[in-house]
Amino acid sequence: MSNKVHRRRFLSQTAAVAAVWTAAAKTPCRALAANDSWGDLTGRLVYDGAAPERERLVVDKDVDCCGKFDIRDESLMVGADGGLMNVYVYLRSKVRAIPPELQKTVEKQVLLDNRDCIFIPHCMKIWNSRQEFYIKNSDPVAQNVAFSPDLDQPANIVIPVDTDATWKFNRPQRKPVPIACNYHPWESAYIFPVDHPYVAITGEDGTFTIRGLPLGELEFQFWHERTDFLETRDWPRGRLTVAIRAGLNDLGTIKLPPVLFAKK
Amino acid sequence: MNSGRDLPISALPSSRAAHRAAWVLACAVFPLIWMGGLVTTYSAGMAVPDWPSTYGYNLFLYPLASWLEVWDVFLEHGHRLLGAAVGLSTIWLAILLWRRDSRRLLRWLGVIALGGVCLQGTLGGLRVTGSSIRQMTIAWTPAPLFLSASAGLFALAAQVVLGGGAERRSLVFWARSAAVSAAFFALAWFGVDMARDQLFLAKMHGSTAPAFFALAACIITLTSPGWIARGPAQQSASAGRVQCLAVVVTGMIYLQIVLGVNLRHIAPDAAPWWFLVWVWSHLIVAGAAAVLIVWQWLAVRRWAPPAVTRRSLLLAGLFLLQLVLGATTWVTNYGWPLWFTTLILPVQYTVVAEGLWQVLSTTAHVGVGSLCLVVAASTALWSRRLLALPATAAADARKTDAGQARRKQRR
Amino acid sequence: MVFFSAALVVSGCGQSESPGFRINLDGYDPAKVSQAQREAIGEAMEEFFGTPDVPRVPQELGLDAERIAVAAGPVEGRADGAQHGVYRQHCAVCHGISGDGAGALATTVDPYPRDFRLGVFKYTTTRAGAKPLRSDLRRILLRGIPSTGMPSYAQLTDRELAALVEYVVYLSIRGETERYLVQRVIDEGEYLPLGADVKEEVFDEAAVWAAESWAAPEQNPEDTVVVPPPRPEYTPPQRAASIERGKQLYASKNSQCVQCHGPKGDGDGENDLLYDDWNKPKIGVTPEETARLARLYRLPAQKLRARNFREGAFRGGGNPEDLYLRVYAGIKGTPMPAAGPQAGAGGVLTPEEIWDVVNYVLSLSGRY
């Protein structure tokens, strides 16, 4: 176990040195972090091994239109420098307050495009009370979007060529909801409907940032589609408690062993 | 069932009256089985929650208007009335046999029939009131222990009181008393445990009925003039095999009935594979029994006396009907199986719960099943009576045959 | 006598489990669920909903307790013919005491009996995603489902039918609540024993929520119920034209009907690996995962078959209006999507076009 991991555990338990890490942050601090009544949480997740070969998926439906694309498995995506993509990092603690700026700046829609016979993007989050889910079809073939959030209306929508659809989620979920296309079984995406803005999805470089968190001890959840809750020795049940201080709180680079993500 | 041989050939072993009483009994039992089948098909068993009374009335005094008013009550109360009639005719038959039949076996068969009818009535009654026993044991957990302990202690006390004074001190006496008391304890424990499980009682009730029907039919046969005035047995080298086969067929049919009973009274929350177990064993035994029945007919048809060949043929016919009824019962209860509609004929059918076809086929399957058992048992008896191995060494061969049959039976 | 004692022994097998509600651990490795967790879930569920013999019907849920009392409990008749325990009498052997669709007969029928605990019902008059109306459930009871194990219960009294419908709703709300509670306790590791506040939260977030979603279509039928417009009266040439238009629409890349139902409606489309929402979770990405998942469910995965129109058996009813509803609102819990316009989506077919497709499908089945 690396020294860094030890330090991270120490951090998570005492949260006394969060400020020290702020200095080392790569992500530039913007408006919210400057405000001293809110904190940001950032970090970088790294796949500690060679980037896995992404398996080519069987495209045997609508072959005339979809067959020409090189469609590959998206369930484990690792960036060029080892950054682990598509990990959801989100607040588990009860939301006490949300900064007004966040409420104002949020986009009205979350877009899911059906393009080149896949869903783009692969992972989405949505703030139910402020955003609607917007689905469009850029392919020359009808697409279908189906998902069944827990205790919420299930959806099974046809999106004909050149059309779109919108959807409202009625309640927050406790983890991301898989989206499928009943016409093209290889298509897959995730959406996480919640009632707050405190969800981040790691990007191609493996970094994530959650902005505008209230200060104090907060519990965060890590989730990835291959692992469900991303459980490690330091993150029991995929959870981590961090004492959020004003400004930027950086978890640094966290290396995750490939064995966690092996296909079961 | 292997009784005929031991009879004293001397004069008039039975009375015509007993023979007629046995016929009356069997003729009452057959519709009673159909009615019982209907009660289960309509789940009317619990339509009358008390027993032996009917809604507080004496069984025979329940108002006619209320009886006829509600279908389920009509069935259940009618089943009880008919059951009472069967009980009375059993008593009459037992008395006749005991007083007028000189054969020890027949006299005791009458007693067994009487015991059987009491058992069957009690099973039926407990099946209705069993829930109250269950409630009792839920309310007071040590109830079964208390009841069984009482039975054991009572048995012990009785032995001590009845036992001779000198014997009392002997070790053998105490050991025997303890064993008997323990047996009573276990019996009571088992009885109470059984009575708590209505489903088990229902199964036992359903399994006892055809056995009782077969017993009544056997008594008809054994008291019949033809049986008593037996002519010379037809001799053949294959007699032993035929006799043995007839017993095995009877056993298979009874096993098949028991499997059917278990299919019918499946616990709603039993693990789903249980039903498959019953279905498959019911199908496998059906196939095996069909083969044996055909074999039996082929084995006797050329040479055996008509009393045997006709019965074998009747059994084959009934069994064929029973197979058709079984398939119909499946379709009317669960619809056409998928393999049939996809591979053979794309027929459409919507199951109708308690629809005419469902009720008819299911109940007929129950009724004809018990009739098959009766015919098989009667075939077995007559083939024992009318067939024999060639005279030399016949006695020895018979013994071994009987031994084999018995062993097969146990298996 | 020998046979008879054998009967005794045989009948002793396969005895009933105690008729309690079975905890829903579908999808969870039983070895990883502690006894304390099971007990906590069982206790909370009993506190909310009672037992099969003595159901509790919380007032907040807007359920008819009297009707539920008629359906619940052991089978019993009354002198006046009033039947009690109707659910156990007619339904439990397939749908299970808990409404989990895994009763004793479950594995013998295809499709499996409906598992009410997901809160999803296939054949309804409501829009995609909405809960059914009680009258939808009643219609299924009356008509049965052709070519499945679901019988028609037309012989039951109105009182018994209403009781069964209400009990199914009760079991469904109970099931949705239980799934949510199980997630909270097992996935999220709530502290045990569950505090009153957590229970209250679960009850509000799941039971009350589910009850509201059941109430919604009854209260706002104009928003949720799909009413097929009157089917046009066709002259023979018009009818032929409609069928021809339906054929075109059926084959179009937009409607994607062919994908599952096949070019000629034989139910043999290229998309032949179909699963409904009840079986989908049993299918893993790899065969190994599927094998591993199989142990976590009471019933093995069962494939779904797209309807073969030539057979003419329409599960949700074969009237033109029934087929209109299936095309318009889809079949809930299955890959059959809603083709009609709905809130937020223009839909793929207009009502007139849906009639054309329905006419085409009916012509395939020989019913038109």
mmCIF file of C-alpha atoms in Angstrom, chain B residues 28 64 122:
data_model
loop_
_atom_site.group_PDB
_atom_site.id
_atom_site.type_symbol
_atom_site.label_atom_id
_atom_site.label_comp_id
_atom_site.label_asym_id
_atom_site.label_seq_id
_atom_site.Cartn_x
_atom_site.Cartn_y
_atom_site.Cartn_z
ATOM 1 C CA ALA B 28 -72.144 -45.109 -2.036
ATOM 2 C CA LEU B 64 -82.627 -28.148 3.744
ATOM 3 C CA THR B 122 -61.827 -38.042 11.455
#
